PDB file of C-alpha atoms and ligand atoms in Angstrom:
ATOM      1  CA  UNK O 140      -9.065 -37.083   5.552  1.00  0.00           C
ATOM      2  CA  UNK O 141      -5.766 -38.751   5.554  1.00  0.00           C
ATOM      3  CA  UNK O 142      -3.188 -38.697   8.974  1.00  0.00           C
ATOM      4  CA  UNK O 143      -0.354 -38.700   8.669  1.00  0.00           C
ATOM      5  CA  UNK O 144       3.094 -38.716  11.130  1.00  0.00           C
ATOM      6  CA  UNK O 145       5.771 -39.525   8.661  1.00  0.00           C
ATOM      7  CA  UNK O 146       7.390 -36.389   7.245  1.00  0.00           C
ATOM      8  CA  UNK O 147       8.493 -38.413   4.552  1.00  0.00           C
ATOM      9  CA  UNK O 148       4.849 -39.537   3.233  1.00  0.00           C
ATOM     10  CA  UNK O 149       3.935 -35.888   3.677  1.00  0.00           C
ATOM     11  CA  UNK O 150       6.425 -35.049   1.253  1.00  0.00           C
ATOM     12  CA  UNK O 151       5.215 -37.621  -1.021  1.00  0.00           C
ATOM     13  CA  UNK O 152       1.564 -36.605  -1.043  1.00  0.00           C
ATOM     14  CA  UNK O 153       3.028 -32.792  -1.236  1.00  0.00           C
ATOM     15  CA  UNK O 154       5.150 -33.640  -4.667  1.00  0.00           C
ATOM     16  CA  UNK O 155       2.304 -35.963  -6.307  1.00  0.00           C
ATOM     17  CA  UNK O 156      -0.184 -32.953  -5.391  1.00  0.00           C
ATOM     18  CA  UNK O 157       1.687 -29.817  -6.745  1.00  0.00           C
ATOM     19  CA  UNK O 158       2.559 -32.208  -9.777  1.00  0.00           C
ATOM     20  CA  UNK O 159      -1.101 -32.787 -10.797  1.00  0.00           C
ATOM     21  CA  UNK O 160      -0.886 -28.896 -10.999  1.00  0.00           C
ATOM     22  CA  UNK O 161      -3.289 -28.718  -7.691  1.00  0.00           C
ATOM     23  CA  UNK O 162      -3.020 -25.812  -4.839  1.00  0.00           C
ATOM     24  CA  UNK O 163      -2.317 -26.495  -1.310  1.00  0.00           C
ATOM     25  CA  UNK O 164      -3.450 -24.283   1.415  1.00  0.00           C
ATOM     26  CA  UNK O 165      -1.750 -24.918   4.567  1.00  0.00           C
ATOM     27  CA  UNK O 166      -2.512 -23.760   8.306  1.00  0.00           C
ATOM     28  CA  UNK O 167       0.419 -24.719  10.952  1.00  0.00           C
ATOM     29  CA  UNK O 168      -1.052 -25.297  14.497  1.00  0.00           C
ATOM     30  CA  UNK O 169       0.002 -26.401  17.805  1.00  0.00           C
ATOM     31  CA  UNK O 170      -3.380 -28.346  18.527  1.00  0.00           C
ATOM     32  CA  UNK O 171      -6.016 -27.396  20.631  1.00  0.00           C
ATOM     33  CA  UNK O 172      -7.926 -26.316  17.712  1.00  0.00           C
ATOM     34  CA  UNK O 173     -10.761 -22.577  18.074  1.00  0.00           C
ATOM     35  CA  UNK O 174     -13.239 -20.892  16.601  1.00  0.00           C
ATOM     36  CA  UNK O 175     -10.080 -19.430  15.400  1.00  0.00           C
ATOM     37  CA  UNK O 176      -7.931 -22.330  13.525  1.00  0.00           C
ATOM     38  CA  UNK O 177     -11.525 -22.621  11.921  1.00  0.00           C
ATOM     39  CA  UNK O 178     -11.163 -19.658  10.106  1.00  0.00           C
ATOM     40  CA  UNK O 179      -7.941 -20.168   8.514  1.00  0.00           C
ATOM     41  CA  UNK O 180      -9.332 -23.417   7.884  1.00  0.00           C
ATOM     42  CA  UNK O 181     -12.105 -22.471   5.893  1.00  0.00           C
ATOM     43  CA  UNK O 182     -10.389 -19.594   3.930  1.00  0.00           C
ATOM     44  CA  UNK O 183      -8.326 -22.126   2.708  1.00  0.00           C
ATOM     45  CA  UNK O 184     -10.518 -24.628   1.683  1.00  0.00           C
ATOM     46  CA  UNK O 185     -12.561 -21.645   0.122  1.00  0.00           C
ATOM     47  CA  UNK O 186      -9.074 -20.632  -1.694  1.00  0.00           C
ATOM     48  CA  UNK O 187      -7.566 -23.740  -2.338  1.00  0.00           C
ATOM     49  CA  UNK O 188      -8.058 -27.466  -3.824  1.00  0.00           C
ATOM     50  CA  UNK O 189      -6.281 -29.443  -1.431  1.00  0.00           C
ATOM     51  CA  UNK O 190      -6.121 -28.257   2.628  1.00  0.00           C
ATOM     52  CA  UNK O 191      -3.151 -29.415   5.035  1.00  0.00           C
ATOM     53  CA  UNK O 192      -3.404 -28.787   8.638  1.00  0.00           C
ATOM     54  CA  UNK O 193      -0.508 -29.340  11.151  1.00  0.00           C
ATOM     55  CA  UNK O 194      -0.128 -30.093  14.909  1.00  0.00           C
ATOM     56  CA  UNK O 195       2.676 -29.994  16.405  1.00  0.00           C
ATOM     57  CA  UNK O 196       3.456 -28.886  19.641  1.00  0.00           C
ATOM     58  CA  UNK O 197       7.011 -27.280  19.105  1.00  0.00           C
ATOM     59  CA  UNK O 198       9.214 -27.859  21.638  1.00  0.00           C
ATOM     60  CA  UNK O 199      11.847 -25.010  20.332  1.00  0.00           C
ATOM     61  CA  UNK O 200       9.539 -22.198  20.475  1.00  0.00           C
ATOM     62  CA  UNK O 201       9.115 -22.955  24.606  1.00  0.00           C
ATOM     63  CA  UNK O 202      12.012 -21.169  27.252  1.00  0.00           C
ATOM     64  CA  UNK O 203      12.846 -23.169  30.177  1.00  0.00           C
ATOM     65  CA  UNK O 204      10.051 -22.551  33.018  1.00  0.00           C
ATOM     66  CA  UNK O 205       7.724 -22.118  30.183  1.00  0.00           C
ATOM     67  CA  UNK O 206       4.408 -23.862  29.243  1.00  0.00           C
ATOM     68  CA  UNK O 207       5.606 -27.116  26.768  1.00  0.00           C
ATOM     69  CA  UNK O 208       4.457 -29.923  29.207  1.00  0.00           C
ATOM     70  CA  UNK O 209       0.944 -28.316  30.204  1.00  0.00           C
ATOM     71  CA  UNK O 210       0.141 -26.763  26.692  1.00  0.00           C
ATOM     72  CA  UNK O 211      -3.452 -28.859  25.863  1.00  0.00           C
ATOM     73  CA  UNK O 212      -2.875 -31.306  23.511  1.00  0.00           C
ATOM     74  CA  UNK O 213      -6.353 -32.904  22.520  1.00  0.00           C
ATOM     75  CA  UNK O 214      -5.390 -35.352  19.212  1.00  0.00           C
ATOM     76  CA  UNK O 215      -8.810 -36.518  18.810  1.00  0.00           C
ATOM     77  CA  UNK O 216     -11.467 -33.621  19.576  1.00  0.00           C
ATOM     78  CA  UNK O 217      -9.070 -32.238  16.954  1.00  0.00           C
ATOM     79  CA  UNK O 218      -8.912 -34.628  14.368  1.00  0.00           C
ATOM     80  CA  UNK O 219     -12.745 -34.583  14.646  1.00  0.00           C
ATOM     81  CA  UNK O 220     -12.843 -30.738  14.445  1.00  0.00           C
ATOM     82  CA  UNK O 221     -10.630 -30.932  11.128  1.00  0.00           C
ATOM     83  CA  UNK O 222     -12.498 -33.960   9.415  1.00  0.00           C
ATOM     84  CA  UNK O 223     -15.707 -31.902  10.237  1.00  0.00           C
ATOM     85  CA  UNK O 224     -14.230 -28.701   8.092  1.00  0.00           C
ATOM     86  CA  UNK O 225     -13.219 -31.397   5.077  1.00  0.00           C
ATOM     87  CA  UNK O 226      -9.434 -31.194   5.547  1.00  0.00           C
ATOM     88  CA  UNK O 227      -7.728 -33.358   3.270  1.00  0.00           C
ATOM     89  CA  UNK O 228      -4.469 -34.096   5.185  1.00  0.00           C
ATOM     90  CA  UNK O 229      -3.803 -33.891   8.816  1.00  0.00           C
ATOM     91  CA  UNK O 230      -0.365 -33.687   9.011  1.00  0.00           C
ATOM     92  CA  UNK O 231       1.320 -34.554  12.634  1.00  0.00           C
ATOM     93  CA  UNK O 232       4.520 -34.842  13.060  1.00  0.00           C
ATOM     94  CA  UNK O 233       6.941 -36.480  15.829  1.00  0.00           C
ATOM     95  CA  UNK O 234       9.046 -34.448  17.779  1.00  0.00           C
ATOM     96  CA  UNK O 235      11.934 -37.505  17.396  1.00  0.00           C
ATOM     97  CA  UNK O 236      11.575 -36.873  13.440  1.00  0.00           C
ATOM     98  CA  UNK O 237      11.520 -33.172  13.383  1.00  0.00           C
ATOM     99  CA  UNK O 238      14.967 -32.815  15.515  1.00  0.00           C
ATOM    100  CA  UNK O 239      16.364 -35.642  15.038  1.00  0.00           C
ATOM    101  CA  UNK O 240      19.754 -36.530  17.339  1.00  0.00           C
ATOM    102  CA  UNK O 241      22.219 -34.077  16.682  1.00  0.00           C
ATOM    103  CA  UNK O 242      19.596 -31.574  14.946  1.00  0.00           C
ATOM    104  CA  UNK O 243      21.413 -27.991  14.691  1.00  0.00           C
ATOM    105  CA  UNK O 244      20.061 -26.010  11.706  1.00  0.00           C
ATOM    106  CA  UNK O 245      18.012 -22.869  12.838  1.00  0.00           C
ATOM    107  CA  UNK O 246      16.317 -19.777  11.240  1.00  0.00           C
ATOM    108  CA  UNK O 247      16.691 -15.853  12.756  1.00  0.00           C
ATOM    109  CA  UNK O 248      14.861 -13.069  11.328  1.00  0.00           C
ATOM    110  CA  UNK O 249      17.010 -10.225  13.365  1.00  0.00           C
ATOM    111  CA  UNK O 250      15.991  -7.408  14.729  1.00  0.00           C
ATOM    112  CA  UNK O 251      12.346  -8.684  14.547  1.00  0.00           C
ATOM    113  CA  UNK O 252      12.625 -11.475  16.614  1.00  0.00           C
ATOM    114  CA  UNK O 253      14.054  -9.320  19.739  1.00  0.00           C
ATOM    115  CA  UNK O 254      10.988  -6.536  19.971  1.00  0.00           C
ATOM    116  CA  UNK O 255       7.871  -7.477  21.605  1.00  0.00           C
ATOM    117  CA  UNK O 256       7.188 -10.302  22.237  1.00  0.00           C
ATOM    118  CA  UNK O 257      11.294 -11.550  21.473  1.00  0.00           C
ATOM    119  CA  UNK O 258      12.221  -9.101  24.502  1.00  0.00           C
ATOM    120  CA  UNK O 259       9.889 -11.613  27.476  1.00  0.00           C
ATOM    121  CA  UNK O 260      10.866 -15.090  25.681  1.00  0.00           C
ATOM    122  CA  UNK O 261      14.288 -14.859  24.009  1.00  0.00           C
ATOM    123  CA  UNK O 262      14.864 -17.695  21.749  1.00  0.00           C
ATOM    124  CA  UNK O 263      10.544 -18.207  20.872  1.00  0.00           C
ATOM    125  CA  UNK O 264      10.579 -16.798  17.173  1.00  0.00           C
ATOM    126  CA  UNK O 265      13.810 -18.381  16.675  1.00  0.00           C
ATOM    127  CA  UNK O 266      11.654 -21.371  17.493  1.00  0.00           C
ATOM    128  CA  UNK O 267       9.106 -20.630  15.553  1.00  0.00           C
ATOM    129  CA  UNK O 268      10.617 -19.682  11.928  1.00  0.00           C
ATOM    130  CA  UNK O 269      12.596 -23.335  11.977  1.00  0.00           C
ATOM    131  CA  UNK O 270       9.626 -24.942  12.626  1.00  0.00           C
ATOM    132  CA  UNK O 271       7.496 -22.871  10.316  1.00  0.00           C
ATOM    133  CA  UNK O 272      10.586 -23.332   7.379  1.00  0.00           C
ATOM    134  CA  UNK O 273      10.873 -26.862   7.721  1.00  0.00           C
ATOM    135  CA  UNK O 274       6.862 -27.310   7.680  1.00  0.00           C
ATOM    136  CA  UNK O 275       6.695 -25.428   4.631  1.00  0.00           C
ATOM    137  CA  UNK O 276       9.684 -27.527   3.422  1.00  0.00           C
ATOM    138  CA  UNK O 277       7.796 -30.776   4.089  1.00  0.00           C
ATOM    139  CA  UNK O 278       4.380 -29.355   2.926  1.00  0.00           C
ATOM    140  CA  UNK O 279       5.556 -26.834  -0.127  1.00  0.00           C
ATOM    141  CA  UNK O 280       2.123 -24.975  -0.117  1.00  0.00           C
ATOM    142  CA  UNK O 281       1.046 -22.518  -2.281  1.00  0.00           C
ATOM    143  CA  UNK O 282      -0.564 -20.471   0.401  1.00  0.00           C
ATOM    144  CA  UNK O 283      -0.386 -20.192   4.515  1.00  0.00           C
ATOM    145  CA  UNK O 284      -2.953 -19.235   6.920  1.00  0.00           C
ATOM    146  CA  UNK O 285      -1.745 -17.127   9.997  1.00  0.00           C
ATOM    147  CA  UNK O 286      -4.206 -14.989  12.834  1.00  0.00           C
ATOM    148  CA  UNK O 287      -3.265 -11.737  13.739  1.00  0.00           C
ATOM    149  CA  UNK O 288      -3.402 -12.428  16.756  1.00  0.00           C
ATOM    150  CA  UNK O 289      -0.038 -13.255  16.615  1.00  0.00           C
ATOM    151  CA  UNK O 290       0.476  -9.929  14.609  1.00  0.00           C
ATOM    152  CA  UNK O 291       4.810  -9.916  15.270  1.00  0.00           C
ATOM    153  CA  UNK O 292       4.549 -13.838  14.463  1.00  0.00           C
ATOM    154  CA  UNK O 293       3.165 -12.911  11.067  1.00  0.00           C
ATOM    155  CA  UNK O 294       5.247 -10.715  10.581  1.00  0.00           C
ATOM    156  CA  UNK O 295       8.508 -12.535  11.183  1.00  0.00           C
ATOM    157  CA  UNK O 296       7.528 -14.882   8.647  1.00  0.00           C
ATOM    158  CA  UNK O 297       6.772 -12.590   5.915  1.00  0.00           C
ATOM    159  CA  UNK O 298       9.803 -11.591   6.316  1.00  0.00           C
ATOM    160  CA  UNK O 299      11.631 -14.827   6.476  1.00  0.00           C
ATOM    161  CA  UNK O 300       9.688 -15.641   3.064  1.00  0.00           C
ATOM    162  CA  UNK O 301      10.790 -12.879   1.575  1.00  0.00           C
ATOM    163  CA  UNK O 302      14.407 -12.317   2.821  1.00  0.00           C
ATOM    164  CA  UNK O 303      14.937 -16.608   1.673  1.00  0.00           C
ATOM    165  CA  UNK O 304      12.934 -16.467  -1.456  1.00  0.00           C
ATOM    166  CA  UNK O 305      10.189 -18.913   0.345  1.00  0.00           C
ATOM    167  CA  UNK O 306       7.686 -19.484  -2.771  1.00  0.00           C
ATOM    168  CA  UNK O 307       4.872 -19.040  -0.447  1.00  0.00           C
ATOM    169  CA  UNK O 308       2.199 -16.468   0.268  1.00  0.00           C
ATOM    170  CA  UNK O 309       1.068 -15.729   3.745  1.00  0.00           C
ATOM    171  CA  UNK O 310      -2.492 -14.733   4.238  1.00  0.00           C
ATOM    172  CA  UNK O 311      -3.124 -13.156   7.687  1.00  0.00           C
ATOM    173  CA  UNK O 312      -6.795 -13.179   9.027  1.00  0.00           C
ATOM    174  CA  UNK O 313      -8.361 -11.243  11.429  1.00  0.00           C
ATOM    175  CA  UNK O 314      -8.581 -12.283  15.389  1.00  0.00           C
ATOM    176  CA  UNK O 315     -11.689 -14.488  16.166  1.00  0.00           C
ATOM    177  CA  UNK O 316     -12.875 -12.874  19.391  1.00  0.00           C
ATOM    178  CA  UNK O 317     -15.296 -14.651  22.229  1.00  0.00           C
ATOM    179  CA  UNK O 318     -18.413 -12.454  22.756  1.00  0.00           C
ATOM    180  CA  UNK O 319     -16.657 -10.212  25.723  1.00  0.00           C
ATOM    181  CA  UNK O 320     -14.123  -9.172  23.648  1.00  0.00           C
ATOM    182  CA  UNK O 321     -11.299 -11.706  24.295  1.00  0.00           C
ATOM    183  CA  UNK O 322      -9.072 -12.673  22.028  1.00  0.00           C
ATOM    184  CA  UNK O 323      -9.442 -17.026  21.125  1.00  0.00           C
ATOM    185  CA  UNK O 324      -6.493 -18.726  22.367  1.00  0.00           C
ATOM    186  CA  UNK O 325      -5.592 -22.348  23.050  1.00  0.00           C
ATOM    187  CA  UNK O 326      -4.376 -20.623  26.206  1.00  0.00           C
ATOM    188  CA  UNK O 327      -7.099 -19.333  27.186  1.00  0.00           C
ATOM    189  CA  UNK O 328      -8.173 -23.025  28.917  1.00  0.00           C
ATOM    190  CA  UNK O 329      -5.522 -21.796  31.687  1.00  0.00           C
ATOM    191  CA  UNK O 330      -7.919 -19.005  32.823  1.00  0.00           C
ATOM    192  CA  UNK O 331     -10.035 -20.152  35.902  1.00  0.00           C
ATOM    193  CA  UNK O 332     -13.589 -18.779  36.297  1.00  0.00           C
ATOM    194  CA  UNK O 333     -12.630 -15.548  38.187  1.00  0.00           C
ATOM    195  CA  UNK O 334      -9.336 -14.518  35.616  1.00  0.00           C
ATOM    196  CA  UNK O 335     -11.431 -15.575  32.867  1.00  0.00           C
ATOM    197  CA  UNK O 336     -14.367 -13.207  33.698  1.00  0.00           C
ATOM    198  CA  UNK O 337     -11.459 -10.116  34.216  1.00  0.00           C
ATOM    199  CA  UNK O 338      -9.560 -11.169  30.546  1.00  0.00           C
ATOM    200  CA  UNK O 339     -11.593  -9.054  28.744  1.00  0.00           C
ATOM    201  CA  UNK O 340      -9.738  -6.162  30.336  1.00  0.00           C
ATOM    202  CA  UNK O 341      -6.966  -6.472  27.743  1.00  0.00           C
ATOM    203  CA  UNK O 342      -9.619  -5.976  24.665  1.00  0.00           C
ATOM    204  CA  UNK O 343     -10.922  -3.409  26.559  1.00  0.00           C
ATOM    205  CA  UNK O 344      -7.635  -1.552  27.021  1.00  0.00           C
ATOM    206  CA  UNK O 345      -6.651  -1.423  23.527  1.00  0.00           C
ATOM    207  CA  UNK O 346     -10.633  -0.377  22.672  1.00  0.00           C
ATOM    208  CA  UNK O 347      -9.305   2.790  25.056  1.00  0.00           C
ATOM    209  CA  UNK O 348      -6.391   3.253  22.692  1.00  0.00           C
ATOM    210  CA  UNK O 349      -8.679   2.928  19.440  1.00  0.00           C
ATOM    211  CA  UNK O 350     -10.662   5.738  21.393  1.00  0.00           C
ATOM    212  CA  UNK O 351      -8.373   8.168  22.394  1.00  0.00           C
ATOM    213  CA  UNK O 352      -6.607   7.780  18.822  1.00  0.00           C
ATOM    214  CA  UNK O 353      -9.842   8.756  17.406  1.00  0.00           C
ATOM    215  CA  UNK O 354     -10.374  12.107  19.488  1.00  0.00           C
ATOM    216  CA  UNK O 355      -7.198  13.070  18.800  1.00  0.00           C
ATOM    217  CA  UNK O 356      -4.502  11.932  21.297  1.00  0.00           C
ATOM    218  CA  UNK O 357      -1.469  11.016  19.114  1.00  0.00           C
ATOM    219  CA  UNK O 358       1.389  10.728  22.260  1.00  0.00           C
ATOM    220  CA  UNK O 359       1.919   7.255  22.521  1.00  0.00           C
ATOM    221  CA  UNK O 360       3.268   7.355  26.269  1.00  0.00           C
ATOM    222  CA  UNK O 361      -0.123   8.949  27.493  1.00  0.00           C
ATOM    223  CA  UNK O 362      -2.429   6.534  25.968  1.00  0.00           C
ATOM    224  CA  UNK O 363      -0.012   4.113  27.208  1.00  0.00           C
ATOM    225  CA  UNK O 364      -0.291   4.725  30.311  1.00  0.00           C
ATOM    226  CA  UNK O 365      -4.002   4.843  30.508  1.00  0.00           C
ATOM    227  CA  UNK O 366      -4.254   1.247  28.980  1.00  0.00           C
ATOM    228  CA  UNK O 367      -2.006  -0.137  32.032  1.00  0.00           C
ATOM    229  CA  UNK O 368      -4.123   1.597  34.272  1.00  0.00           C
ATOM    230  CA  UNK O 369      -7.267   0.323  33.240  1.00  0.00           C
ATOM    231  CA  UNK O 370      -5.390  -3.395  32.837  1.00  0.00           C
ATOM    232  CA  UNK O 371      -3.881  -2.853  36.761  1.00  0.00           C
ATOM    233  CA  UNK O 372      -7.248  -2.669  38.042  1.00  0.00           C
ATOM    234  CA  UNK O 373      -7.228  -6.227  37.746  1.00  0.00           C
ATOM    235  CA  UNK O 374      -5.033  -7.507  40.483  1.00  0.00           C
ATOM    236  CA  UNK O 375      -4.042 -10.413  39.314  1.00  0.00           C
ATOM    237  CA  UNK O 376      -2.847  -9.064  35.510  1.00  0.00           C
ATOM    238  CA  UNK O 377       0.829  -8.433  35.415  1.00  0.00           C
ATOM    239  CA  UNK O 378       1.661  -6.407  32.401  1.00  0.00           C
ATOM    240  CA  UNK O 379       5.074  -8.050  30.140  1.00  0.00           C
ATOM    241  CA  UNK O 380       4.367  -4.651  27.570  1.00  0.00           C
ATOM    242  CA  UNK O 381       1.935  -2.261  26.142  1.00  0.00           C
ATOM    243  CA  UNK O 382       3.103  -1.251  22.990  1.00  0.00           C
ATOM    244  CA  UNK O 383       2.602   1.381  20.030  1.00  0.00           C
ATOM    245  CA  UNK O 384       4.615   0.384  17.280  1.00  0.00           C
ATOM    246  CA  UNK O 385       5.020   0.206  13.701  1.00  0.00           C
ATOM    247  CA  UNK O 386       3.357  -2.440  12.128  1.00  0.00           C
ATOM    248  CA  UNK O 387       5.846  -3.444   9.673  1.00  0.00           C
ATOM    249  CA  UNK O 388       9.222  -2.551  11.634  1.00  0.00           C
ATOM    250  CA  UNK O 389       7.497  -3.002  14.968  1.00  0.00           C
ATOM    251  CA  UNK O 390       9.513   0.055  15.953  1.00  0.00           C
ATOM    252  CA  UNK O 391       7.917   1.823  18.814  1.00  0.00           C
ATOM    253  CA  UNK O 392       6.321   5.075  18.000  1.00  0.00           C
ATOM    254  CA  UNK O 393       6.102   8.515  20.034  1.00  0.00           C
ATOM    255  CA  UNK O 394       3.966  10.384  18.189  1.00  0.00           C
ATOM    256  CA  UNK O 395       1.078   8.431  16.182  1.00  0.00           C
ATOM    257  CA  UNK O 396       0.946   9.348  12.528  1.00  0.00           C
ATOM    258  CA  UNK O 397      -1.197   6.813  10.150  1.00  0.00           C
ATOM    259  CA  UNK O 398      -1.649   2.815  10.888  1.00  0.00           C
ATOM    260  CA  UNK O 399      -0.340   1.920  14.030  1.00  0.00           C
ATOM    261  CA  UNK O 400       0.085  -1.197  16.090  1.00  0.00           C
ATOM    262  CA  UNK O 401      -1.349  -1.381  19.225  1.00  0.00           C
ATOM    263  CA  UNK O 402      -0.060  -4.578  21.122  1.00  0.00           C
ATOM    264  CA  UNK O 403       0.268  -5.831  24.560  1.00  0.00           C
ATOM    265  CA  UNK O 404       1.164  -9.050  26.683  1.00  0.00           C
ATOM    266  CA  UNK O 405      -0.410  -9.711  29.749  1.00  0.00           C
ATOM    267  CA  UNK O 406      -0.075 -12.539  31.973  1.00  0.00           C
ATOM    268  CA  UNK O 407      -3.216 -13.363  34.503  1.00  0.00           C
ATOM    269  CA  UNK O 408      -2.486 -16.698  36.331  1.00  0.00           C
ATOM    270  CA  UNK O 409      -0.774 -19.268  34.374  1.00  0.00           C
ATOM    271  CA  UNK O 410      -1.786 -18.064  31.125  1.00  0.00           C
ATOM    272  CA  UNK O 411       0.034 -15.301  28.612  1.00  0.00           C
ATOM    273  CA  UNK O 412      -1.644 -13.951  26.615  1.00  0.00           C
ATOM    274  CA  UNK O 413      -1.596 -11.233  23.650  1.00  0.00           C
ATOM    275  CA  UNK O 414      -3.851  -9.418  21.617  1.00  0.00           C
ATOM    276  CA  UNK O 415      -3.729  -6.309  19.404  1.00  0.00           C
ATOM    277  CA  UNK O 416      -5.167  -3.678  16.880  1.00  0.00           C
ATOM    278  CA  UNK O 417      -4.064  -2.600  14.005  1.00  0.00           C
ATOM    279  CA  UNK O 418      -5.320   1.660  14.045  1.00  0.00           C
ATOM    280  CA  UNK O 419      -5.302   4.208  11.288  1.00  0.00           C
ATOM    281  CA  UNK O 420      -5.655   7.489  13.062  1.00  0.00           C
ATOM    282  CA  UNK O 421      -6.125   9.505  10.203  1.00  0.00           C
ATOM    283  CA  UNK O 422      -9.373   7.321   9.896  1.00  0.00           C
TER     284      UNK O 422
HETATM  285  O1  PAF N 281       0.918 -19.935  15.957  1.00  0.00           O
HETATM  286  C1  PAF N 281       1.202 -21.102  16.289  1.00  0.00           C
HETATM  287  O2  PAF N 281       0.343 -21.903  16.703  1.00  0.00           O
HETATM  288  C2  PAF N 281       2.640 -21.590  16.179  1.00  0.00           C
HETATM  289  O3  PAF N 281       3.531 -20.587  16.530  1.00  0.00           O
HETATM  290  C3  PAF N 281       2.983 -22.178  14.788  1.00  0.00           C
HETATM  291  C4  PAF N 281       2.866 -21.136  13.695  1.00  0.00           C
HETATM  292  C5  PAF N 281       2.054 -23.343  14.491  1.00  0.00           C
HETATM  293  C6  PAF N 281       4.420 -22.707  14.795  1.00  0.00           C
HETATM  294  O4  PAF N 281       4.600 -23.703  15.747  1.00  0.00           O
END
């Protein structure tokens, strides 16, 4: 596995690779690598010749007040993790090199980037598709490796690939949960024994929604309501949204008909997290 800091060699290794006519599969990460990184990392060495991971903890997709100092950063348990899986190229940027002095160039996908999520930390996917763009600039993979867990991240950037003719296709896998139901997140380390042992609430709540969906219940504001009941049990848990939306316009919806997305921030302690279903209730 090669390492590599210089966006320049990247680029290199990028060119000489798609010129030999070989695939890249690339999965962007901030670090702190989990069972779920893994599994983007091993559908794409399953789909692809040549696998590029990223760290980079970007400093544009943190508000003021939010986490960028304390997020965990761990260079070698992760290098480890990522030689262990046979990645080819670790790819690891400097901040100094990826906005440079003067550095003013940004990508919005609007409307998108203001629901959810967009509405608690104005400014994060704004953060995120530059970084993502320029990565995929610097990398030029074939195909990229996203969770759901970050369901309106994945969407964002579909849409950013197709709205700037991005010749890239996004693969979104399914959330790697801990045995209790919570969702992996590097975040998760923020937890201390006692919030850690309540998280599971949040899986639990939208396991309520799946329910109710399925005997029937299609008003949105009722199940709703029950999920932040169930979540306000725990004390500690204050509640950014609970959400029933669209999944591709991530427009909220009143009365369920077909796939919906469940979704929901929740902060308990330091940490904020997310999680989400995706529900057909005409299953
Ligand atoms: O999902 C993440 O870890 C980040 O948002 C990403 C996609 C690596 C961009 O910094």
């Amino acid at each position: 596995m090669k390492v590599i800091h210089s966006i320049n060699q990247m680029f290199d290794y990028s060119r000489k690779i798609k010129g030999a006519g070989k695939t890249i599969g690339f999965v962007p990460t901030m670090g702190a690598l989990h069972q779920g990184h893994l599994s983007l990392i091993k559908r794409a060495r399953g789909d692809c010749q040549i696998v590029v991971v990223s760290i980079f903890v970007n400093p544009a997709q943190f508000g003021p007040g939010e986490d960028f100092k304390r997020y965990p950063r761990n260079f070698v348990a992760d290098k480890k993790i990522c030689q262990k899986v046979k990645v080819d190229f670790l790819f690891a940027p400097r901040v100094k090199e990826i906005y440079p002095q003067g550095y003013c160039s940004y990508v919005r996908v609007k409307g998108l980037e203001d629901k959810l999520c967009g509405v608690f930390r104005p400014g994060y996917f704004q953060g995120v598709t530059t970084i993502v763009h320029k990565l995929f600039n610097v990398v030029q993979p074939d195909i990229a490796y996203f969770g759901q867990k970050d369901f309106q991240q994945a969407v964002i950037i579909k849409r950013m690939v197709r709205d700037l003719n991005i010749p890239v296709k996004i693969r979104v896998l399914p959330i790697v949960r801990e045995k209790d139901g919570l969702a992996m997140s590097s975040r998760n380390k923020y937890l201390n024994r006692q919030q850690r042992k309540e998280a599971p609430i949040l899986f639990q709540s939208l396991q309520l929604a799946k329910e109710a969906l399925k005997k029937g219940e299609r008003n949105s504001a009722k199940i709703i309501s029950r999920m932040k009941k169930m979540i306000e049990r725990v004390p500690e848990a204050k509640i950014d949204y609970v959400s029933i939306v669209d999944p591709e316009t991530l427009e909220d919806v009143r009365l369920v008909k077909g796939r919906v997305l469940v979704a929901l921030a929740v902060r308990i302690g330091k940490a904020r997290l997310i999680d989400n279903i995706i529900t057909d209730s005409t299953d």
